[in-house]
Coordinates of N, CA and C in Angstrom, one line a residue:
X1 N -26.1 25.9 -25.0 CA -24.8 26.7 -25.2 C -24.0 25.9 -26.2
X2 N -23.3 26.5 -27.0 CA -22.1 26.2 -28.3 C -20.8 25.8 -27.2
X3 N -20.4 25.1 -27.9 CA -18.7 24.6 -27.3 C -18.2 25.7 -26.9
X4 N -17.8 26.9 -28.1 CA -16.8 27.9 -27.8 C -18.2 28.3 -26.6
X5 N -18.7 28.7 -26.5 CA -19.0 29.5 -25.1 C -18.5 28.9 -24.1
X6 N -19.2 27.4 -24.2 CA -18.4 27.0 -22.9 C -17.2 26.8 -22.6
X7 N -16.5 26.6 -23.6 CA -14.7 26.6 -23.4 C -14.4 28.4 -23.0
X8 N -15.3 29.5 -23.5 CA -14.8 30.7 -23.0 C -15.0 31.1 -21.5
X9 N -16.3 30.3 -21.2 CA -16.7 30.3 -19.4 C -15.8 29.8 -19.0
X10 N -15.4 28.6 -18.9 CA -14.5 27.9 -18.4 C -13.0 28.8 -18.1
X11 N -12.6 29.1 -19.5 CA -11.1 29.6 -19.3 C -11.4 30.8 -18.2
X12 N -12.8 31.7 -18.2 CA -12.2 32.6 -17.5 C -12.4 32.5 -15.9
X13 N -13.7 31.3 -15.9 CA -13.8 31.3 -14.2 C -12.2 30.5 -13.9
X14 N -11.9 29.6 -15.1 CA -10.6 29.1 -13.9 C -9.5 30.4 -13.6
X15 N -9.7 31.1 -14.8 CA -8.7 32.3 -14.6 C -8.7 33.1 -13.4
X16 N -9.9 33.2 -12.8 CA -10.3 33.7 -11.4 C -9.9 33.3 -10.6
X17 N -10.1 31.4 -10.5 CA -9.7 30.5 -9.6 C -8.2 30.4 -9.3
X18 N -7.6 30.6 -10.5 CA -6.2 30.8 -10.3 C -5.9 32.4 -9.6
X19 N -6.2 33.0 -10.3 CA -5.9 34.5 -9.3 C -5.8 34.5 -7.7
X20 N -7.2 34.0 -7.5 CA -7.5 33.8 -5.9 C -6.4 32.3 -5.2
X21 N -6.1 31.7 -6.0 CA -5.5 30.8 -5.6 C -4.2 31.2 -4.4
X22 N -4.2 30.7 -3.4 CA -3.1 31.3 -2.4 C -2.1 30.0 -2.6
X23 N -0.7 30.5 -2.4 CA 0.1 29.3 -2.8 C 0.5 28.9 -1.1
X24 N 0.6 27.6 -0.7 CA 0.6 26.8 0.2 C 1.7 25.6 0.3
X25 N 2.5 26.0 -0.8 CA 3.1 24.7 -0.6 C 4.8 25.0 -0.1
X26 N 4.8 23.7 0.6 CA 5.9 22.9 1.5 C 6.9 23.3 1.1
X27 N 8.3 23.7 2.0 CA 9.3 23.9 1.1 C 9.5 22.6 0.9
X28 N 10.2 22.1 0.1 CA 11.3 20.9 -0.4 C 12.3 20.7 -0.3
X29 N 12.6 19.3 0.7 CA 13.9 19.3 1.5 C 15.4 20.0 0.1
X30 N 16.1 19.6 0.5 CA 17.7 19.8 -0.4 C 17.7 18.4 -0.6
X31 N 18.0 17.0 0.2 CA 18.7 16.3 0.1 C 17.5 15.3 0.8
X32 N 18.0 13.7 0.4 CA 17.2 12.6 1.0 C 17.4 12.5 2.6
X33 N 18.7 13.0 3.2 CA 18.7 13.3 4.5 C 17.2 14.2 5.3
X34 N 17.2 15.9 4.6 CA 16.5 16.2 5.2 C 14.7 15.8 4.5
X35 N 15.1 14.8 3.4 CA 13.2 14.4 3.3 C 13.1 13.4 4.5
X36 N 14.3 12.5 4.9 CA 13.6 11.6 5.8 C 13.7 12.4 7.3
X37 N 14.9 13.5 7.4 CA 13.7 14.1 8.7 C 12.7 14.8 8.6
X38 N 12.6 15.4 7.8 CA 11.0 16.1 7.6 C 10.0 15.0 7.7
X39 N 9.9 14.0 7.3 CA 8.9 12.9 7.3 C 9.1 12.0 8.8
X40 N 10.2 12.0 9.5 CA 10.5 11.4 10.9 C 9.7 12.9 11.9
X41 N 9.9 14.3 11.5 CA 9.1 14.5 12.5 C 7.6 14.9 12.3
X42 N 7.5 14.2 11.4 CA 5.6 14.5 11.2 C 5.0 13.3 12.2
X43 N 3.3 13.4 12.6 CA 3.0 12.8 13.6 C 2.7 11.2 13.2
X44 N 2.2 10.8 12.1 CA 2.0 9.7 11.5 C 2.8 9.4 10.5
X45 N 3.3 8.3 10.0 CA 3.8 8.0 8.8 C 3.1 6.9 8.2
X46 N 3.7 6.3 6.7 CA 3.4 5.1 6.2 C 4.3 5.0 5.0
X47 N 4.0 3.4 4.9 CA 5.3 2.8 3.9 C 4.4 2.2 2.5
X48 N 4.8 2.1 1.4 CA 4.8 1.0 0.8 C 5.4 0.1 0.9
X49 N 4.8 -0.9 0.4 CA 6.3 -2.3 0.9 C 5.8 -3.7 -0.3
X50 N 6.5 -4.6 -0.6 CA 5.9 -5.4 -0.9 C 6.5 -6.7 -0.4
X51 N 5.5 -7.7 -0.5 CA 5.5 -8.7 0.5 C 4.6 -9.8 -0.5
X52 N 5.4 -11.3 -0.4 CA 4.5 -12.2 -1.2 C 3.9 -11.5 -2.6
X53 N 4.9 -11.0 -3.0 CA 4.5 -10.9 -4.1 C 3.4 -9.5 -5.0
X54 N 3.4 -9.0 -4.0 CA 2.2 -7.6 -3.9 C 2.6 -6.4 -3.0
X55 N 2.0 -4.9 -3.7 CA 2.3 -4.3 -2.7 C 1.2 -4.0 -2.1
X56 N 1.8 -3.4 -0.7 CA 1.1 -3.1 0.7 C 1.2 -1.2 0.8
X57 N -0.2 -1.0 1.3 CA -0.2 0.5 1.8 C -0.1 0.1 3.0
X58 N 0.9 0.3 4.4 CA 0.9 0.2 5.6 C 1.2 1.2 6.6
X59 N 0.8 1.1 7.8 CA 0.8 2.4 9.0 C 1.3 0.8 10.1
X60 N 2.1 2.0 11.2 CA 1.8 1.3 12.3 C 0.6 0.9 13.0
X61 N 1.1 -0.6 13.4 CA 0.1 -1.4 14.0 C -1.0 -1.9 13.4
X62 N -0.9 -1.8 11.7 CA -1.8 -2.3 10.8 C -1.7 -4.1 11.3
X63 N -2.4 -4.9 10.4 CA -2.7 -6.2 10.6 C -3.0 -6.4 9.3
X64 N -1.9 -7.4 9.1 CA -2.0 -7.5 7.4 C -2.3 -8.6 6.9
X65 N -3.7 -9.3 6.2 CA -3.7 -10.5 5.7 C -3.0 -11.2 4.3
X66 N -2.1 -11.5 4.6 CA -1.6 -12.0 3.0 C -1.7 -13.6 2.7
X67 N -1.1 -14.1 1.1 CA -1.3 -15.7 1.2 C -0.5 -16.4 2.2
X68 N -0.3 -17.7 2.3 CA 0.2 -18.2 3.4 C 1.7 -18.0 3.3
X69 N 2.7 -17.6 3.9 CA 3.7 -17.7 4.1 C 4.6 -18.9 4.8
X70 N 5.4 -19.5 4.3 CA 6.0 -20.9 4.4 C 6.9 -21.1 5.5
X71 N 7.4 -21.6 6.5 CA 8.5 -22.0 7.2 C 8.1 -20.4 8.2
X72 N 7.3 -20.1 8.6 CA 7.2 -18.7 9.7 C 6.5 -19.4 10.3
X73 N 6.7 -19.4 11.9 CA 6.1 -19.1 12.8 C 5.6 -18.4 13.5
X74 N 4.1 -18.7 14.0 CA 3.5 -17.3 15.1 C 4.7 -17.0 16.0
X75 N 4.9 -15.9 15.9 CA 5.6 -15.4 16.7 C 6.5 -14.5 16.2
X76 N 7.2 -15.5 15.1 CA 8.3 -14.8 14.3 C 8.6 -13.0 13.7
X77 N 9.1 -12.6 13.4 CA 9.4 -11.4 13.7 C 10.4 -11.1 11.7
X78 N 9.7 -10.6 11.3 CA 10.1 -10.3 9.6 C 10.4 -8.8 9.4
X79 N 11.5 -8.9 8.9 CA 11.9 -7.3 8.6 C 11.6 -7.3 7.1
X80 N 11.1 -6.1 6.8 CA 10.4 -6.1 5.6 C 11.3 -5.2 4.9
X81 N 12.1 -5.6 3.4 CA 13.0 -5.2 2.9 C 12.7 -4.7 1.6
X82 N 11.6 -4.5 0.7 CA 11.5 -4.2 -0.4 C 10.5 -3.2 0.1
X83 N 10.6 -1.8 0.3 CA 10.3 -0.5 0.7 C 10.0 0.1 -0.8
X84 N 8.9 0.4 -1.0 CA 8.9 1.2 -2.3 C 8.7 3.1 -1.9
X85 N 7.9 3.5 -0.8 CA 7.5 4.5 -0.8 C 7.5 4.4 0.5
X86 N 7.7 5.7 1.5 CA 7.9 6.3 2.6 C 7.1 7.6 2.5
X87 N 6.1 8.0 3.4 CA 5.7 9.3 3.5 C 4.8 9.9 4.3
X88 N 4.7 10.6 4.6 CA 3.5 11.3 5.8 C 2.2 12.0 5.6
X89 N 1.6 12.7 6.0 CA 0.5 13.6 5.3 C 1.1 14.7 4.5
X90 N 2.2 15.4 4.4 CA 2.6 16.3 3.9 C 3.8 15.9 3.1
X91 N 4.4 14.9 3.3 CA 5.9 14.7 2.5 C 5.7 13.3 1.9
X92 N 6.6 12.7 0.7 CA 6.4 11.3 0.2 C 7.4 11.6 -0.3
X93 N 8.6 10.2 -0.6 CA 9.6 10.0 -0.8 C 9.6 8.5 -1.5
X94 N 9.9 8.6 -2.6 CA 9.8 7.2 -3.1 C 10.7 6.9 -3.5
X95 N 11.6 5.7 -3.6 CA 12.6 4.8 -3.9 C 12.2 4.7 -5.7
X96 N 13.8 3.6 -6.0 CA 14.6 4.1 -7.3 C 14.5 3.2 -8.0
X97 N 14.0 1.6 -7.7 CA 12.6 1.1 -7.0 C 12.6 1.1 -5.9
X98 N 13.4 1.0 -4.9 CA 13.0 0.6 -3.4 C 14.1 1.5 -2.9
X99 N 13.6 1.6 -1.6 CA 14.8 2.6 -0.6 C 15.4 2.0 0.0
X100 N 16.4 1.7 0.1 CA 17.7 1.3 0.8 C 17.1 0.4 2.9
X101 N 17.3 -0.7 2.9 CA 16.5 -1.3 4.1 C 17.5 -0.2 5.0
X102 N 18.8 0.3 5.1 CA 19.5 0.7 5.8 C 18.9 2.1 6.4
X103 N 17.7 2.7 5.2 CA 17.2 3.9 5.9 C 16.0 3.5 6.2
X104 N 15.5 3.0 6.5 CA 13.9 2.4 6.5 C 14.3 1.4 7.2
X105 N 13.2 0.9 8.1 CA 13.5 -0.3 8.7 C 11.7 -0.4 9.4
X106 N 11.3 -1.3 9.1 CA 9.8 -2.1 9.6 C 9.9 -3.0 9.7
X107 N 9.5 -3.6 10.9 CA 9.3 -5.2 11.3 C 7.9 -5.5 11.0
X108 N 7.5 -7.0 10.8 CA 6.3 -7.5 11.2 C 6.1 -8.7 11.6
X109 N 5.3 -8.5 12.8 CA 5.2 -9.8 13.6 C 4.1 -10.5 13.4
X110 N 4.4 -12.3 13.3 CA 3.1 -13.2 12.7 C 2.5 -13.6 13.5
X111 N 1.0 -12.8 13.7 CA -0.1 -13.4 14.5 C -0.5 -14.1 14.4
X112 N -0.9 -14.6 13.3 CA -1.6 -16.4 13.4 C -1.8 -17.0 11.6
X113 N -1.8 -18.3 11.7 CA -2.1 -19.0 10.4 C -3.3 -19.3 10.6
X114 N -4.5 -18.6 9.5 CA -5.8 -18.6 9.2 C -6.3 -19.5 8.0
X115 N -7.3 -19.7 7.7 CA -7.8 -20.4 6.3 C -8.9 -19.2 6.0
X116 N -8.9 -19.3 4.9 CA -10.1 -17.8 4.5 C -11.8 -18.3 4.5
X117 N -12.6 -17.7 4.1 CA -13.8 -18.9 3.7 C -14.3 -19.9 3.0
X118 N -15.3 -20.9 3.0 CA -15.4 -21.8 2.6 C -16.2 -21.3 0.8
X119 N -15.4 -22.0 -0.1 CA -15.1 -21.8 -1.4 C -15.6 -23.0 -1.8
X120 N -17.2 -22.8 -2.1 CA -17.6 -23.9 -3.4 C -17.7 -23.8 -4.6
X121 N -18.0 -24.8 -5.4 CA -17.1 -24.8 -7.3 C -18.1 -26.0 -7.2
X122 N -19.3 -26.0 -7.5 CA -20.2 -26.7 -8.1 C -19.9 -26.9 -10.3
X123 N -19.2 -28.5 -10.2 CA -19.4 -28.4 -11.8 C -20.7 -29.7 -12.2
X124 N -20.9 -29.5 -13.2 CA -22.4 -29.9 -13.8 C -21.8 -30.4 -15.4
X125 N -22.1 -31.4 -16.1 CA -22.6 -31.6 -17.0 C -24.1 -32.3 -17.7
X126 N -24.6 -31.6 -17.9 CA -25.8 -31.9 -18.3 C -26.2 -33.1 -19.2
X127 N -27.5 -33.4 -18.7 CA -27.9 -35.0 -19.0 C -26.6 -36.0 -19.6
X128 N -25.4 -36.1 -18.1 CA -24.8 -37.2 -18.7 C -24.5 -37.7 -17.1
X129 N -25.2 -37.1 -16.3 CA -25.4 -37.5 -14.8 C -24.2 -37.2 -13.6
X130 N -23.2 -36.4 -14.6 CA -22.4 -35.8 -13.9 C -22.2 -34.6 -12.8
X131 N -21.8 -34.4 -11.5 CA -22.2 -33.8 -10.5 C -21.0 -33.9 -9.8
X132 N -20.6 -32.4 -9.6 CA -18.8 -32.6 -8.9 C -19.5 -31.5 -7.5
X133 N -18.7 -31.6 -6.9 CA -18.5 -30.6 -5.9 C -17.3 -30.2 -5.2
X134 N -16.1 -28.9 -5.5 CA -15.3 -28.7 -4.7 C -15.2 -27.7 -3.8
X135 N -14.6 -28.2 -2.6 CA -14.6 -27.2 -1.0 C -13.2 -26.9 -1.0
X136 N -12.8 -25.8 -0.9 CA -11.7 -25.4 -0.9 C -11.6 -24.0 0.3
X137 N -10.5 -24.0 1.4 CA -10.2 -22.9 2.0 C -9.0 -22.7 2.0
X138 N -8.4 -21.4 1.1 CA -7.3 -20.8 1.4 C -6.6 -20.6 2.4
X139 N -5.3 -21.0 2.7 CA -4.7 -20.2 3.8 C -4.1 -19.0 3.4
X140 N -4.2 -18.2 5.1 CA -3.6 -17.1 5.1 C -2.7 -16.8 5.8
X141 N -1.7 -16.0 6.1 CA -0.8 -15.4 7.1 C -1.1 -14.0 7.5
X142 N -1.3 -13.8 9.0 CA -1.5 -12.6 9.3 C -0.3 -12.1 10.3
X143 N -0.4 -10.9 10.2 CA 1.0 -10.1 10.4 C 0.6 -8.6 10.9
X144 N 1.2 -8.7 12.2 CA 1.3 -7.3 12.7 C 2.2 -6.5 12.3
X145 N 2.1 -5.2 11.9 CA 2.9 -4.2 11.4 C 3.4 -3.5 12.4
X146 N 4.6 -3.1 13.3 CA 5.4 -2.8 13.9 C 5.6 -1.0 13.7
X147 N 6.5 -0.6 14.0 CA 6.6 1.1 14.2 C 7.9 1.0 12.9
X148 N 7.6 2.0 12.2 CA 8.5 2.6 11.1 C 9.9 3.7 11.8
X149 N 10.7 2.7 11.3 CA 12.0 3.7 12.5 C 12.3 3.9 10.8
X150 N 13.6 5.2 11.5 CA 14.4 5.6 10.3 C 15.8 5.6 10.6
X151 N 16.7 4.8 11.0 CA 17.8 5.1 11.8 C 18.8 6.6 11.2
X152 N 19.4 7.0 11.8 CA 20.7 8.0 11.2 C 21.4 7.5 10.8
X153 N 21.8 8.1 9.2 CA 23.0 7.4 8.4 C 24.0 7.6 9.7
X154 N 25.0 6.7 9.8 CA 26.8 6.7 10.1 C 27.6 7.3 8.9
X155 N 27.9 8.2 9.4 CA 29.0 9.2 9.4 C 30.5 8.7 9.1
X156 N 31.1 8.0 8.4 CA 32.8 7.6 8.6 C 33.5 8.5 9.2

């Protein structure tokens, strides 16, 4: 088949596929008020967030491994403040970069300080009898992801 045929098949089966197309979509809140109740009453949510320097796709009760984090203890309890994205299976709301911690609010709690695997680095120089070996294990910090509340703005 020649180009133009197949650029003329194409235009018309999508032209079909558009015809039949049924439109499905969501109304669209008014305001950032009603995107975050529309997204507080859906059954699941999830945040972007970034943390140590990277961002996270996260859900309740994820388990998050990142690099080591300094002066935390197991136990400790971290509210997570640089929120990029909020959204559910049907709604997403993204920050201007980030959303305001005052509407968003995630904790995460630190499960335990890990080391990752064992990391060999064999160096070699040839016929001069030199022979290195380095062992190295990263640490990590692991972190339980907590429930995504949304509080209600206050009202003056």
């Amino acid at each position: 088949m020649a180009s133009w045929q197949i650029r003329n098949w194409l235009s018309n089966n999508l032209r079909r596929v558009a015809s039949c197309s049924v439109s499905t979509q969501a109304a669209l809140p008014k305001n950032t008020c009603a995107a975050f109740s529309l997204i507080r009453s859906q059954p699941s949510q999830y945040i972007v967030a970034s943390l140590a320097g990277r961002k996270y796709l996260l859900a309740p009760r994820d388990l998050l491994t990142v690099p080591h984090l300094k002066d935390v203890h197991v136990g400790d309890v971290l509210a997570l403040q640089d929120i990029h994205e909020v959204g559910s299976r049907d709604y997403t709301l993204r920050g201007d970069p980030i959303i305001s911690p005052s509407r968003v609010k995630v904790e995460a709690t630190v499960v335990e300080h890990t080391k990752g695997k064992m990391e060999v680095v064999f160096k070699k120089k040839r016929r001069k009898g030199y022979q290195k070996t380095i062992k190295n294990k990263h640490p990590y910090t692991r972190l339980r992801i907590g429930s995504i509340e949304f509080p209600e703005p206050s009202n003056p």
